[in-house]
XYZ file of C-alpha atoms in Angstrom:
558
model
C -59.137 39.051 -67.334
C -59.680 37.273 -64.078
C -57.925 34.181 -62.798
C -59.345 31.958 -65.471
C -62.671 33.332 -66.568
C -61.103 35.092 -69.515
C -57.362 34.742 -69.301
C -55.431 36.365 -72.069
C -51.883 35.575 -72.969
C -50.006 37.316 -75.757
C -46.786 36.895 -77.525
C -44.951 39.055 -79.999
C -41.890 37.791 -81.754
C -38.877 39.531 -83.201
C -35.677 38.549 -84.925
C -32.510 40.556 -84.512
C -29.552 40.447 -86.923
C -27.087 37.783 -85.876
C -29.394 36.406 -83.202
C -32.115 33.821 -82.921
C -35.551 35.166 -83.687
C -37.305 36.524 -80.683
C -40.919 35.511 -80.092
C -42.844 37.775 -77.783
C -46.318 36.816 -76.717
C -49.641 38.225 -75.687
C -52.394 35.966 -74.324
C -54.812 33.784 -76.127
C -58.319 34.413 -74.828
C -60.649 31.985 -73.092
C -63.559 31.336 -75.464
C -66.411 31.340 -72.949
C -67.636 34.892 -73.489
C -67.389 38.082 -75.511
C -64.322 40.391 -75.430
C -64.144 43.228 -72.893
C -61.712 46.127 -72.502
C -59.344 44.073 -70.365
C -58.789 41.749 -73.307
C -58.326 44.673 -75.674
C -55.856 46.405 -73.341
C -53.655 43.319 -73.275
C -53.804 43.092 -77.069
C -52.999 46.790 -77.517
C -49.937 46.580 -75.276
C -48.586 43.808 -77.485
C -49.572 45.615 -80.670
C -47.891 48.879 -79.645
C -44.686 47.022 -78.702
C -44.770 45.162 -82.023
C -45.260 48.342 -84.059
C -42.543 50.141 -82.108
C -40.123 47.288 -82.777
C -40.950 47.325 -86.493
C -40.290 51.056 -86.709
C -36.746 50.315 -85.554
C -36.329 47.876 -88.460
C -35.216 45.224 -85.965
C -35.886 42.253 -88.245
C -38.902 39.935 -88.498
C -41.463 40.383 -85.741
C -44.523 38.315 -84.885
C -47.511 39.018 -82.696
C -49.425 35.872 -81.842
C -52.763 35.530 -80.129
C -55.829 33.321 -80.394
C -58.461 31.522 -78.348
C -58.174 28.916 -75.597
C -61.078 26.593 -76.405
C -61.048 23.612 -74.044
C -62.077 23.046 -70.441
C -64.967 22.341 -68.128
C -66.250 25.896 -68.172
C -66.696 25.898 -71.952
C -68.301 22.452 -71.779
C -70.802 23.753 -69.198
C -71.409 27.076 -70.988
C -72.191 25.261 -74.236
C -74.625 22.917 -72.461
C -76.371 25.868 -70.814
C -76.683 27.604 -74.202
C -78.065 24.477 -75.860
C -75.199 24.241 -78.317
C -72.059 22.162 -78.749
C -68.662 23.287 -77.364
C -67.304 23.404 -80.924
C -70.118 25.725 -82.077
C -69.695 27.967 -79.026
C -65.939 28.256 -79.623
C -66.415 28.973 -83.315
C -68.731 31.867 -82.482
C -66.672 33.346 -79.638
C -63.384 32.958 -81.490
C -64.943 34.952 -84.337
C -65.901 37.722 -81.892
C -62.295 38.023 -80.719
C -60.938 38.109 -84.268
C -63.495 40.782 -85.110
C -62.611 42.924 -82.067
C -58.863 42.684 -82.722
C -59.293 43.557 -86.396
C -61.571 46.494 -85.538
C -58.921 47.763 -83.088
C -56.203 47.547 -85.780
C -54.229 44.970 -83.807
C -51.590 43.769 -86.261
C -51.474 40.140 -85.150
C -49.551 37.752 -87.390
C -50.843 34.483 -85.924
C -54.192 33.477 -84.445
C -54.070 30.093 -82.719
C -57.155 28.116 -81.765
C -56.381 25.329 -79.308
C -58.943 23.148 -81.081
C -56.735 23.112 -84.210
C -54.995 19.845 -85.156
C -51.526 21.489 -85.313
C -51.886 22.634 -81.717
C -53.266 19.347 -80.438
C -50.347 17.474 -82.044
C -47.898 19.804 -80.239
C -49.690 19.227 -76.895
C -49.557 15.458 -77.280
C -45.839 15.627 -78.096
C -45.174 17.912 -75.110
C -47.036 15.517 -72.837
C -44.952 12.624 -74.171
C -41.725 14.486 -73.393
C -42.893 15.097 -69.796
C -43.951 11.472 -69.404
C -40.680 10.131 -70.801
C -38.753 12.491 -68.522
C -40.310 10.902 -65.437
C -41.948 14.087 -64.136
C -45.523 12.744 -64.355
C -47.098 10.181 -62.059
C -50.643 9.022 -61.382
C -52.093 9.790 -57.999
C -55.278 10.561 -56.145
C -55.993 14.282 -55.860
C -58.675 16.087 -53.913
C -59.401 19.681 -53.134
C -61.592 22.717 -53.790
C -62.000 23.228 -57.542
C -63.100 26.514 -59.137
C -64.569 25.865 -62.575
C -64.486 29.526 -63.782
C -60.793 29.691 -62.892
C -60.142 26.092 -64.019
C -57.923 25.447 -60.995
C -57.781 23.877 -57.545
C -57.531 26.461 -54.766
C -55.900 26.030 -51.332
C -57.833 26.851 -48.160
C -55.867 30.098 -47.851
C -57.511 31.358 -51.056
C -61.091 30.592 -49.964
C -63.771 32.543 -48.143
C -67.330 31.903 -46.924
C -70.066 32.966 -49.327
C -73.517 32.082 -50.613
C -74.605 30.327 -53.797
C -77.328 31.405 -56.247
C -80.009 30.015 -53.893
C -78.604 31.877 -50.897
C -77.117 28.781 -49.268
C -73.713 28.983 -47.540
C -70.800 27.810 -49.672
C -67.064 28.183 -50.192
C -65.946 30.809 -52.731
C -62.691 31.984 -54.250
C -61.273 34.800 -52.143
C -60.074 36.693 -55.234
C -62.988 36.303 -57.654
C -65.951 35.294 -55.461
C -66.688 32.271 -57.676
C -68.152 29.214 -55.977
C -65.809 26.232 -55.498
C -66.673 22.539 -55.219
C -64.854 19.698 -53.491
C -63.437 17.258 -56.011
C -61.643 13.950 -55.573
C -60.121 12.373 -58.648
C -57.388 10.094 -59.829
C -55.224 12.352 -62.014
C -51.788 12.610 -63.476
C -49.571 14.808 -61.308
C -46.592 16.946 -62.336
C -43.611 16.999 -59.950
C -43.692 20.783 -59.512
C -42.052 20.474 -56.094
C -38.838 19.262 -57.776
C -38.437 22.556 -59.653
C -38.204 25.045 -56.772
C -34.416 25.396 -57.027
C -34.285 25.585 -60.863
C -37.004 28.271 -60.833
C -35.262 30.290 -58.122
C -31.965 30.059 -60.019
C -33.671 31.193 -63.230
C -35.167 34.251 -61.539
C -31.988 35.158 -59.668
C -30.018 35.002 -62.910
C -32.694 37.000 -64.773
C -34.044 39.749 -62.470
C -35.977 41.321 -65.346
C -37.559 38.042 -66.471
C -40.826 39.099 -64.804
C -41.697 42.779 -65.026
C -42.746 45.161 -63.444
C -40.750 44.358 -60.327
C -43.684 43.959 -57.867
C -44.794 40.888 -59.840
C -41.235 39.518 -59.872
C -41.127 39.847 -56.095
C -44.526 38.138 -55.840
C -43.232 35.068 -57.709
C -40.138 34.922 -55.489
C -42.452 34.858 -52.439
C -44.479 32.007 -53.946
C -41.278 30.019 -54.357
C -40.555 30.440 -50.638
C -43.955 28.936 -49.779
C -45.252 25.385 -50.054
C -45.017 24.177 -53.666
C -47.282 21.112 -54.000
C -47.257 18.932 -57.096
C -49.694 20.020 -59.797
C -52.656 18.037 -61.085
C -52.312 18.042 -64.887
C -55.266 15.929 -66.018
C -58.978 15.455 -65.337
C -61.128 12.364 -65.456
C -62.524 11.924 -68.958
C -66.009 11.054 -67.695
C -66.127 14.528 -66.102
C -64.372 16.511 -68.840
C -64.837 15.356 -72.419
C -64.109 18.703 -74.102
C -60.339 18.582 -74.197
C -57.352 16.628 -75.487
C -57.225 13.003 -74.255
C -54.061 11.957 -72.432
C -51.957 9.956 -74.919
C -52.210 6.286 -74.069
C -54.897 6.785 -71.404
C -58.407 7.459 -72.756
C -59.773 7.767 -69.194
C -58.021 11.135 -68.688
C -58.149 14.588 -70.323
C -55.120 16.910 -70.339
C -55.560 19.830 -67.929
C -56.760 22.860 -69.866
C -53.945 25.095 -68.606
C -51.237 22.704 -69.818
C -53.056 22.523 -73.144
C -53.386 26.319 -73.385
C -49.817 27.180 -72.396
C -48.381 24.966 -75.124
C -49.919 27.373 -77.672
C -46.780 29.478 -77.193
C -44.797 26.589 -78.659
C -47.249 25.253 -81.235
C -47.508 28.629 -82.968
C -43.754 28.660 -83.641
C -43.659 25.163 -85.058
C -43.088 22.925 -82.020
C -41.777 20.263 -81.983
C -39.889 20.638 -85.296
C -39.052 24.288 -86.038
C -39.607 26.237 -82.810
C -35.879 26.783 -82.300
C -35.889 29.615 -84.841
C -37.958 31.678 -82.369
C -37.845 30.056 -78.931
C -36.879 31.022 -76.203
C -36.632 34.713 -77.166
C -40.286 35.205 -76.283
C -42.025 37.975 -74.393
C -45.376 37.002 -72.876
C -47.817 39.785 -71.996
C -50.293 38.601 -69.380
C -52.841 39.850 -66.886
C -51.787 39.680 -63.235
C -54.527 37.157 -62.429
C -52.792 34.467 -64.492
C -49.289 35.255 -63.249
C -48.896 31.997 -61.307
C -49.711 29.914 -64.389
C -47.199 31.820 -66.527
C -44.403 32.556 -64.067
C -44.458 29.379 -61.973
C -46.165 26.445 -63.707
C -45.188 27.249 -67.297
C -41.430 27.779 -66.693
C -41.353 24.583 -64.594
C -43.089 22.610 -67.361
C -40.658 24.024 -69.926
C -37.626 23.140 -67.823
C -39.027 19.633 -67.360
C -39.370 19.345 -71.142
C -35.769 20.431 -71.689
C -36.684 23.927 -72.883
C -35.726 27.351 -71.548
C -38.368 29.652 -70.014
C -39.480 32.670 -72.039
C -37.117 35.647 -72.131
C -39.560 37.971 -70.369
C -43.027 37.901 -68.851
C -44.603 41.365 -68.912
C -47.511 41.688 -66.511
C -50.338 44.211 -66.401
C -53.141 44.910 -63.957
C -56.911 45.098 -64.453
C -59.491 47.669 -65.491
C -62.295 48.547 -63.102
C -65.413 50.482 -64.070
C -66.189 53.496 -61.892
C -64.299 51.839 -59.054
C -65.968 48.428 -59.365
C -64.639 45.181 -60.825
C -66.164 44.339 -64.199
C -68.810 41.661 -63.746
C -71.700 40.262 -65.777
C -73.796 40.162 -62.613
C -73.227 43.904 -62.064
C -73.957 44.615 -65.722
C -70.893 46.851 -66.044
C -68.811 44.916 -68.572
C -67.512 47.433 -71.127
C -67.816 46.301 -74.762
C -64.725 47.493 -76.678
C -66.557 47.447 -80.011
C -69.110 49.958 -78.726
C -66.313 52.143 -77.335
C -64.428 52.143 -80.642
C -67.573 53.173 -82.494
C -68.215 55.930 -79.959
C -64.666 57.298 -79.533
C -62.982 56.140 -82.732
C -60.422 53.351 -82.972
C -57.446 55.655 -82.457
C -59.201 57.588 -79.713
C -59.894 54.459 -77.694
C -56.464 52.952 -78.367
C -54.895 56.190 -77.118
C -57.043 56.278 -74.004
C -56.280 52.706 -72.903
C -52.530 52.985 -73.540
C -52.276 56.500 -72.069
C -54.228 55.676 -68.902
C -53.271 52.043 -68.371
C -50.527 51.570 -65.756
C -49.246 47.960 -65.607
C -48.401 48.086 -61.881
C -51.885 49.037 -60.659
C -55.547 48.682 -61.570
C -56.979 51.463 -63.718
C -60.479 52.862 -63.629
C -62.693 53.399 -66.663
C -65.563 55.791 -67.109
C -66.873 57.512 -70.227
C -66.237 61.088 -69.093
C -62.556 60.318 -68.617
C -62.219 59.115 -72.229
C -63.935 62.202 -73.617
C -61.895 64.626 -71.524
C -58.538 63.017 -72.347
C -58.871 62.545 -76.092
C -60.548 65.898 -76.636
C -57.757 67.650 -74.773
C -54.686 65.817 -76.064
C -55.705 64.648 -79.545
C -58.416 67.024 -80.803
C -57.451 70.328 -79.175
C -53.714 70.332 -78.596
C -52.266 68.064 -81.298
C -55.013 68.488 -83.909
C -55.275 72.214 -83.276
C -51.529 72.693 -83.688
C -51.466 70.867 -87.034
C -54.487 72.792 -88.265
C -53.093 76.207 -87.287
C -49.572 75.619 -88.643
C -50.783 74.396 -92.044
C -53.731 76.796 -92.512
C -53.715 78.659 -95.873
C -53.933 81.984 -94.041
C -50.595 81.407 -92.326
C -48.904 79.102 -94.856
C -50.373 80.166 -98.235
C -47.664 78.375 -100.249
C -48.571 75.053 -98.530
C -44.873 74.191 -98.139
C -42.441 73.091 -95.445
C -40.955 76.578 -94.848
C -37.253 77.345 -94.590
C -35.390 77.691 -91.313
C -33.433 80.897 -90.609
C -30.319 80.274 -88.520
C -29.868 83.978 -87.603
C -33.414 84.021 -86.169
C -32.789 80.857 -84.168
C -28.997 80.481 -83.737
C -27.379 77.480 -82.120
C -25.996 79.761 -79.418
C -28.514 82.228 -78.057
C -26.053 85.110 -77.513
C -23.845 84.541 -80.573
C -22.292 87.791 -81.867
C -22.978 86.938 -85.510
C -26.726 86.693 -84.911
C -26.987 89.604 -82.499
C -29.844 91.884 -83.470
C -31.521 89.219 -85.619
C -32.295 86.656 -82.911
C -36.021 86.188 -82.305
C -35.921 82.990 -80.245
C -36.051 83.155 -76.456
C -34.830 80.912 -73.651
C -38.166 79.019 -73.499
C -37.766 78.107 -77.170
C -34.386 76.514 -76.527
C -35.956 74.423 -73.758
C -38.534 73.205 -76.280
C -35.837 72.166 -78.746
C -33.926 70.294 -76.053
C -37.085 68.488 -74.928
C -38.062 67.396 -78.447
C -34.492 66.394 -79.357
C -34.355 64.036 -76.359
C -37.904 62.737 -76.853
C -37.215 59.759 -79.197
C -34.666 58.264 -76.800
C -37.042 58.804 -73.876
C -39.900 57.120 -75.726
C -37.666 54.185 -76.688
C -36.613 53.754 -73.077
C -40.195 53.729 -71.820
C -41.321 51.229 -74.470
C -38.432 48.939 -73.540
C -39.385 49.153 -69.856
C -43.083 48.393 -70.571
C -44.209 51.894 -69.594
C -46.034 53.020 -72.712
C -48.182 55.367 -70.630
C -45.054 57.300 -69.616
C -43.930 57.542 -73.241
C -47.305 59.085 -74.133
C -47.104 61.426 -71.154
C -43.748 62.754 -72.426
C -45.118 63.228 -75.944
C -48.193 65.049 -74.623
C -45.981 67.366 -72.563
C -43.873 68.245 -75.616
C -46.996 68.882 -77.709
C -48.173 71.333 -75.052
C -44.760 73.058 -75.108
C -44.947 73.358 -78.887
C -48.374 74.922 -78.620
C -46.896 77.374 -76.145
C -44.103 78.199 -78.626
C -46.611 78.808 -81.416
C -48.882 80.890 -79.219
C -45.999 82.859 -77.719
C -44.716 84.116 -81.088
C -48.109 84.719 -82.744
C -47.085 84.022 -86.349
C -50.485 85.231 -87.582
C -49.483 88.721 -86.435
C -46.303 88.816 -88.544
C -46.213 90.779 -91.812
C -45.098 88.669 -94.778
C -44.290 91.824 -96.749
C -41.454 92.553 -94.332
C -38.449 90.370 -95.269
C -37.204 90.102 -91.686
C -40.600 89.100 -90.361
C -41.024 86.656 -93.241
C -37.823 84.859 -92.162
C -39.033 84.585 -88.578
C -42.527 83.462 -89.627
C -41.054 80.690 -91.790
C -38.761 79.667 -88.938
C -41.667 79.415 -86.495
C -43.555 77.220 -88.946
C -40.482 75.119 -89.728
C -39.853 74.404 -86.029
C -43.540 73.638 -85.444
C -43.758 71.236 -88.391
C -40.527 69.536 -87.330
C -42.004 68.999 -83.865
C -45.215 67.633 -85.382
C -43.220 65.281 -87.624
C -41.447 63.844 -84.572
C -44.739 63.444 -82.677
C -46.431 61.775 -85.647
C -43.544 59.348 -86.037
C -43.462 58.456 -82.338
C -47.252 58.038 -82.116
C -47.458 55.466 -84.927
C -47.455 52.435 -82.585
C -50.359 53.854 -80.563
C -52.623 55.708 -83.033
C -51.564 54.307 -86.434
C -54.363 55.832 -88.536
C -54.117 59.302 -87.005
C -50.317 59.292 -87.191
C -50.522 58.354 -90.873
C -52.933 61.227 -91.460
C -50.601 63.687 -89.722
C -47.447 62.504 -91.502
C -49.198 62.461 -94.883
C -50.237 66.079 -94.354
C -46.562 66.923 -93.742
C -45.576 65.000 -96.912
C -43.473 62.527 -94.920
C -43.086 59.506 -97.198
C -43.475 55.854 -96.131
C -39.683 55.359 -96.033
C -39.200 58.483 -93.903
C -41.246 57.253 -90.952
C -38.884 54.850 -89.187
C -37.585 55.458 -85.689
C -34.077 54.271 -86.496
C -33.474 57.230 -88.801
C -35.492 59.859 -86.942
C -33.781 63.244 -86.798
C -35.043 66.585 -85.530
C -34.380 70.101 -86.799
C -31.275 69.296 -88.852
C -30.934 72.948 -89.942
C -30.427 73.994 -86.329
C -27.240 71.903 -86.426
C -26.217 73.333 -89.784
C -27.213 70.220 -91.748
C -29.584 70.027 -94.719
C -33.234 69.231 -94.021
C -34.817 66.946 -96.659
C -38.245 68.419 -95.958
C -37.367 72.094 -96.289
C -39.120 73.670 -99.261
C -41.134 70.513 -99.914
C -44.778 70.870 -100.897
C -47.026 69.688 -98.082
C -49.453 66.834 -98.646
C -53.146 67.360 -99.383
C -55.300 68.747 -96.611
C -56.453 65.623 -94.733
C -59.104 67.494 -92.790
C -59.543 67.608 -89.030
C -56.967 65.339 -87.427
C -59.283 64.132 -84.659
C -62.896 65.251 -84.265
C -63.888 66.401 -80.805
C -66.132 64.000 -78.942
C -69.494 65.020 -77.535
C -69.710 64.932 -73.751
């Protein structure tokens, strides 16, 4: 999403034992146009974090999203389409719900800023600011960008041309035309909050993450911090919430939209059960609104800023910024139909790097998911459960003499079939859950998936290296080694299936069901690996495998 054209803000919320519930958020989406992959990426980051948290049984968790439905841009878009703003928002909000549901985003709350519960919260929030003396009425003038719904300083402008080819001022970042506006508005004393904001960030160095965005906000706080216009003249903007007690003014759309993070958790009555343990997930283009204006507004209202603001970059298409004028906006619904829901979820979360922009093109999707999901992971499951190699369709037994804890143990000498490479595999898979947890906690889901993919490749190497299809079941010694190879392979697959649940939920369910892993055996908090290697009983050993669920992931056509 760009600076305001389609901002998305998300929150997901958790509760930990003995602590206040923790809301964590992902953006609501601006209801002026259809969803694109940037919106979906933001939603999937929040969804994967939510699912990962749930697999740790960390208490109640919420993922909240919705649509931001007020503002001049929506008012103008509705007029251009010959419809009312309410009808436009109803239609676009439905498109976002549909896209999120299609993508299996497990949101728990969907807020529309046109809802009465939200508008009541905004009016109350405004009243708290007014009563706190941080609002005043003043004349404001400057260059206003309607698509971004914000005034821009001269430093953020460039020379450009309008639709008729005439010279005009444009936004340096987005290229949108700006217009000079002079209004009497309500102003927020943002300048008074420089020190409180700096103190907050110095005390909480991980409040904004990744670090480059944290450093960016610190730089902004060292620059000029003018007071913020927080209303618009009602005769210019009718589609919004009127300022309480002043029907000539409309509350600034960004103030209205940001309060959704509070209204969804019951502000002003019951928000304390969740706030301030909130994680916002936002695109980098709306960082200033979330990391500067929003914390200042909260502090002015006597509330703490959110616990963390997780920031991600944008998606380009074949090296170019997505733009309606270029005709290169990627429709996520089409992609999910073409590549499958899990295939497209995997691609975006595997390739998306929060610190830098990522490039999309169709060939990249096909190559990645065919290689890592269809060939390597799917092929491994298919080969290790095939009737020709596992005719009993069971979770075979592990032979400790074939694969002893110590490679050169005297007791196992002469029976050992495992080699040094195999021990490296076991060490890698044993450490994988902790690695994945660490990467999820540090908002690096792509690195977690990279580690999983590497281990899957190692497991394929293990399977290929020992060629179980060449072993003779009629020979008791070879039978023990064959069963051990299969047991190790299935244990690896069980770990991968469990760890992949937040990213590819349907495919992971298919894999775990094939291995007869029950619903209560899929949590991350109780995940163990190869218990028999440590001399402990394995609950899966000897268990009948689940029904053949077919090809795990069908290869995509180029």
